[in-house]
PDB file of C-alpha atoms in Angstrom:
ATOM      1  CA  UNK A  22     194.242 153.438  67.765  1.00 82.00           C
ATOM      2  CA  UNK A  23     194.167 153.886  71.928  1.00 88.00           C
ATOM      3  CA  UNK A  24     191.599 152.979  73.761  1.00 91.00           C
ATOM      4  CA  UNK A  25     191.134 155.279  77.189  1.00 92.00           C
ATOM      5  CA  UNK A  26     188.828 153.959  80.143  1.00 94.00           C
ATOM      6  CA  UNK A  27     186.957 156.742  81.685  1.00 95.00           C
ATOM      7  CA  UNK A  28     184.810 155.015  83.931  1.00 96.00           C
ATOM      8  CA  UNK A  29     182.617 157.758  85.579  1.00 96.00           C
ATOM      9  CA  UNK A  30     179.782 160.228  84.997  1.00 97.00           C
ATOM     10  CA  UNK A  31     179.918 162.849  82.794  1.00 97.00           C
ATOM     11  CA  UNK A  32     177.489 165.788  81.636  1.00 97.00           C
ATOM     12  CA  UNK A  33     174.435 164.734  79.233  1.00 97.00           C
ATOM     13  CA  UNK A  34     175.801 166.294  76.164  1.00 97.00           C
ATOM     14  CA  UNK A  35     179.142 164.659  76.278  1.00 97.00           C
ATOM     15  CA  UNK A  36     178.559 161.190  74.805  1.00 97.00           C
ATOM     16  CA  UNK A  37     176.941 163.112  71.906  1.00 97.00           C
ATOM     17  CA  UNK A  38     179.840 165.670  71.469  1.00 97.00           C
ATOM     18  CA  UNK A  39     182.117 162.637  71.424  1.00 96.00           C
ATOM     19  CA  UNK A  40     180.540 160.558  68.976  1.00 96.00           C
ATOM     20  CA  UNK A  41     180.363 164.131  66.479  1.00 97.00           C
ATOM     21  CA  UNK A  42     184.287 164.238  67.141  1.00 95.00           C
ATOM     22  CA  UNK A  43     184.985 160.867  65.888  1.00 94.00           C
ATOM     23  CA  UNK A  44     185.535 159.150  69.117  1.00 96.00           C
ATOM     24  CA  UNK A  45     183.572 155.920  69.672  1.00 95.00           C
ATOM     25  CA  UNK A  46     182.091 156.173  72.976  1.00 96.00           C
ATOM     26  CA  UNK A  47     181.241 152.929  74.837  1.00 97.00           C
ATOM     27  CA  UNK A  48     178.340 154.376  77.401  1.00 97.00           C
ATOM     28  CA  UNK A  49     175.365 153.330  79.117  1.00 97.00           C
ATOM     29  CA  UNK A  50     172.775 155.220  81.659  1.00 97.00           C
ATOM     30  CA  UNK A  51     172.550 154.128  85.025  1.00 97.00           C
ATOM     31  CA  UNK A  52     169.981 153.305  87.217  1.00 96.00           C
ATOM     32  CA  UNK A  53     168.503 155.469  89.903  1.00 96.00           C
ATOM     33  CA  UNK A  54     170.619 153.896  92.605  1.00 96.00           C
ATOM     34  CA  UNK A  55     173.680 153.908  90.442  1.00 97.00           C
ATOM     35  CA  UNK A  56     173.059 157.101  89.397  1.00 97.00           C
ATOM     36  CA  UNK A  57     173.236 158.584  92.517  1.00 97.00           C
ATOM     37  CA  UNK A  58     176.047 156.946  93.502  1.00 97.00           C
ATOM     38  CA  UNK A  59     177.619 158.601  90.589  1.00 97.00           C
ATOM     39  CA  UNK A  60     177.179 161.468  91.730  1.00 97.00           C
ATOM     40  CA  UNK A  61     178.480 161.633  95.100  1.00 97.00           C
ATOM     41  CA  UNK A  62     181.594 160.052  93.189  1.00 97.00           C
ATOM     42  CA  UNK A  63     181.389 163.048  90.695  1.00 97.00           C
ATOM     43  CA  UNK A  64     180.851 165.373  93.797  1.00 97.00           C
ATOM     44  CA  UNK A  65     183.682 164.189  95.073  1.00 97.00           C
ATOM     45  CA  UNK A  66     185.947 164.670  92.202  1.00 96.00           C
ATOM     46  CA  UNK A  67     184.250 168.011  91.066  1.00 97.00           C
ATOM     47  CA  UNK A  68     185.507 169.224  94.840  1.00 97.00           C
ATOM     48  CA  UNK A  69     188.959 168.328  94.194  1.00 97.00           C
ATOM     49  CA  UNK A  70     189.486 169.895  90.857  1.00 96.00           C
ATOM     50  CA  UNK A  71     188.857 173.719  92.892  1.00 97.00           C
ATOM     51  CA  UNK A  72     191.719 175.727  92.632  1.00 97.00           C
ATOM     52  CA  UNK A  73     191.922 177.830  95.140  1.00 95.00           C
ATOM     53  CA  UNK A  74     194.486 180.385  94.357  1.00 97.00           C
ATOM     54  CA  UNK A  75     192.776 181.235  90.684  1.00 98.00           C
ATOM     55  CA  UNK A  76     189.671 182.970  90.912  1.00 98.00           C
ATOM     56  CA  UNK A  77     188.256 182.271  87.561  1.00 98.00           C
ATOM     57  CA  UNK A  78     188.570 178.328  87.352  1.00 97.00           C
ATOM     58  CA  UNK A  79     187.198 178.143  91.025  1.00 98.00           C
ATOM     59  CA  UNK A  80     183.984 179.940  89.989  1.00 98.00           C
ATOM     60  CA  UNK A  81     184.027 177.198  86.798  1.00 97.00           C
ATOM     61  CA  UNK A  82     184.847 174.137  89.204  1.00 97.00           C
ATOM     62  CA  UNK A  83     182.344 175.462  91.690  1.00 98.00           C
ATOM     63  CA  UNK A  84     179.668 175.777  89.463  1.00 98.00           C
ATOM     64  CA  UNK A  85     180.063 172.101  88.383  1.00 97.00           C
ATOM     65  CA  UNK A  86     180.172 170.968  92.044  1.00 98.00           C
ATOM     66  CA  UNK A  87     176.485 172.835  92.440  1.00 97.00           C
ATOM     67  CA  UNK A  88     175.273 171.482  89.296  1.00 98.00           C
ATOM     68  CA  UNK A  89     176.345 167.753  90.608  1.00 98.00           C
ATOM     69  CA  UNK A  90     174.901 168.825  94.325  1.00 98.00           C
ATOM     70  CA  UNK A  91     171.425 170.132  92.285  1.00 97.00           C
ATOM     71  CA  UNK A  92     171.153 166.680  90.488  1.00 97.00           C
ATOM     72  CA  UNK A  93     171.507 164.333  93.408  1.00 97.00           C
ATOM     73  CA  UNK A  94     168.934 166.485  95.185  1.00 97.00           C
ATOM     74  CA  UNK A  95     166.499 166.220  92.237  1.00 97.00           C
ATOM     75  CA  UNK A  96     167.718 161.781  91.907  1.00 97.00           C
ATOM     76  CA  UNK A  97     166.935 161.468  96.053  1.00 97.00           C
ATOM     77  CA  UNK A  98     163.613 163.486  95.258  1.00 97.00           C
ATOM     78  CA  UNK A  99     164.976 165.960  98.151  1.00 98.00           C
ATOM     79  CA  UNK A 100     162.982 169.272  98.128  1.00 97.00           C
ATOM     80  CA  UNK A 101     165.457 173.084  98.189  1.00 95.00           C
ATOM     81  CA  UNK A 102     163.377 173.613 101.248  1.00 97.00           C
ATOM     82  CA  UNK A 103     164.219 170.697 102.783  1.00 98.00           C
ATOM     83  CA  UNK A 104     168.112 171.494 102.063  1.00 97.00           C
ATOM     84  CA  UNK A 105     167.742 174.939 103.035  1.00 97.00           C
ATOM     85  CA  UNK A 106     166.206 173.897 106.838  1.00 98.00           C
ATOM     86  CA  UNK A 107     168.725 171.373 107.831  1.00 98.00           C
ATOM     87  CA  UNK A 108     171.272 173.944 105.992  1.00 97.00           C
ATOM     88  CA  UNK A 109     169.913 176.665 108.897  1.00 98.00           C
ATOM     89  CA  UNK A 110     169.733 173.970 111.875  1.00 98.00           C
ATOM     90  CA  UNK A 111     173.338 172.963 111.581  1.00 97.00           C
ATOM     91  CA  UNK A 112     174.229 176.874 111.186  1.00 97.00           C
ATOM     92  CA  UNK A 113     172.663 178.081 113.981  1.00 98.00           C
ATOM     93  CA  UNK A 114     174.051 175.146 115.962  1.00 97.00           C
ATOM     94  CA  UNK A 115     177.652 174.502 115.155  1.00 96.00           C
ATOM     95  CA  UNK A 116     178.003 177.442 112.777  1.00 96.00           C
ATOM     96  CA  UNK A 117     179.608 177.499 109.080  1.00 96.00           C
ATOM     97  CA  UNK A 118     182.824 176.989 108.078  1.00 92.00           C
ATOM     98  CA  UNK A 119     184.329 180.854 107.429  1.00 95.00           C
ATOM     99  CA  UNK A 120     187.110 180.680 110.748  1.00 94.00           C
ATOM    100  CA  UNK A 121     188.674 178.170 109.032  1.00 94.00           C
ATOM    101  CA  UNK A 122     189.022 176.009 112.479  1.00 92.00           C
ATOM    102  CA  UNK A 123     190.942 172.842 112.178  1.00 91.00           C
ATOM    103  CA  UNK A 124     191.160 170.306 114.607  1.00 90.00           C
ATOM    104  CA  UNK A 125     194.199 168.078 114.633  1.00 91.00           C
ATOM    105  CA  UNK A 126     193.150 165.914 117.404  1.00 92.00           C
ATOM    106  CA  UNK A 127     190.335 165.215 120.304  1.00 93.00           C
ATOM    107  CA  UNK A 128     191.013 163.538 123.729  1.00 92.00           C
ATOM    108  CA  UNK A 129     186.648 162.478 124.881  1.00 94.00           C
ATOM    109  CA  UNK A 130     186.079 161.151 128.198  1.00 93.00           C
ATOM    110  CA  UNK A 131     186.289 157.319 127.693  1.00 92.00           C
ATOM    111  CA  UNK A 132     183.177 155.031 127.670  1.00 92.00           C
ATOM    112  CA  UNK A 133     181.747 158.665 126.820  1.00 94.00           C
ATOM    113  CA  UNK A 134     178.679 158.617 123.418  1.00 95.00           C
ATOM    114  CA  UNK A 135     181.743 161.041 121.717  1.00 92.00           C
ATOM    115  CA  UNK A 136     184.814 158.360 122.780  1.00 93.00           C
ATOM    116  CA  UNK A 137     181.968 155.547 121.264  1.00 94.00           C
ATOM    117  CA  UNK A 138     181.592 157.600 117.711  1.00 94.00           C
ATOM    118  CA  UNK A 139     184.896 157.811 116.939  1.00 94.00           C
ATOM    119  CA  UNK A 140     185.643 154.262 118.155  1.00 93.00           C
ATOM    120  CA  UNK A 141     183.114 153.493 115.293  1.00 95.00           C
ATOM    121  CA  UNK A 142     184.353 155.301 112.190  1.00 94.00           C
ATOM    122  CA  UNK A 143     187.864 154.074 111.962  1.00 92.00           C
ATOM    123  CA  UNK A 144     187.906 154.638 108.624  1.00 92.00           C
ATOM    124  CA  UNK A 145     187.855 158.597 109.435  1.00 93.00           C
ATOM    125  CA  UNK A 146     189.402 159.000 112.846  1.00 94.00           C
ATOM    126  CA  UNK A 147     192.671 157.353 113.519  1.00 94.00           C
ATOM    127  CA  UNK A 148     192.793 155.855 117.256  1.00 93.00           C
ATOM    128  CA  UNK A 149     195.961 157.173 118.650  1.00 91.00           C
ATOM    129  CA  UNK A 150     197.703 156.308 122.417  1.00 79.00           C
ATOM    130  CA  UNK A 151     198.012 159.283 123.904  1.00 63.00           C
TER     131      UNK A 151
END
């Protein structure tokens, strides 16, 4: 009999559906902290599974990345109205994300606050010699 490690969050029902299938779930709940953890994990995940070129299992994928997005909000104790504010500051700002822009690279002034935030997030900006 194989054994598969899933390792990660699933829906509520599922532990449930698996045990009435004749699989033997090992499964426990997580903490608050965990939990949301989980999520942005999940989030993560759920965003990657979109297919973009069929129209049908985007909507499906899609509706899982809201219903991860709706849970963390509810775990963080973070109120629609709250989203839906900081939502319209960054819009009216630095606008959405419908042009489909994409920067490949970004030469700041050195020593400037913008040269400084990328110098500190190495992780997600690679320092190249220009």
């Amino acid at each position: 009999m194989s054994k598969y490690l899933l390792n990660k969050l699933v829906r509520d029902n599922i532990p449930a559906d698996q045990l009435q299938s004749g699989q033997n779930p090992v499964y426990h709940r997580l903490d608050p902290k965990e939990h949301a953890t989980a999520l942005v994990e999940k989030l993560i995940e759920e965003a990657k599974e979109i297919p973009v070129h069929d129209k049908l299992e985007a909507t499906k994928e899609i509706a899982d990345v809201r219903q991860v997005l709706e849970d963390l909000e509810a775990i963080l104790e973070i109120k629609p109205e709250d989203i839906a504010s900081a939502q319209a500051k960054k819009l009216a700002r630095n606008g959405a994300f419908r042009e489909g822009y994409f920067v490949e690279s970004v030469t700041p002034d050195d020593g400037s606050d913008w040269d400084k935030y990328y110098d500190n997030e190495p992780d997600r900006f690679i320092k190249v010699d220009s």
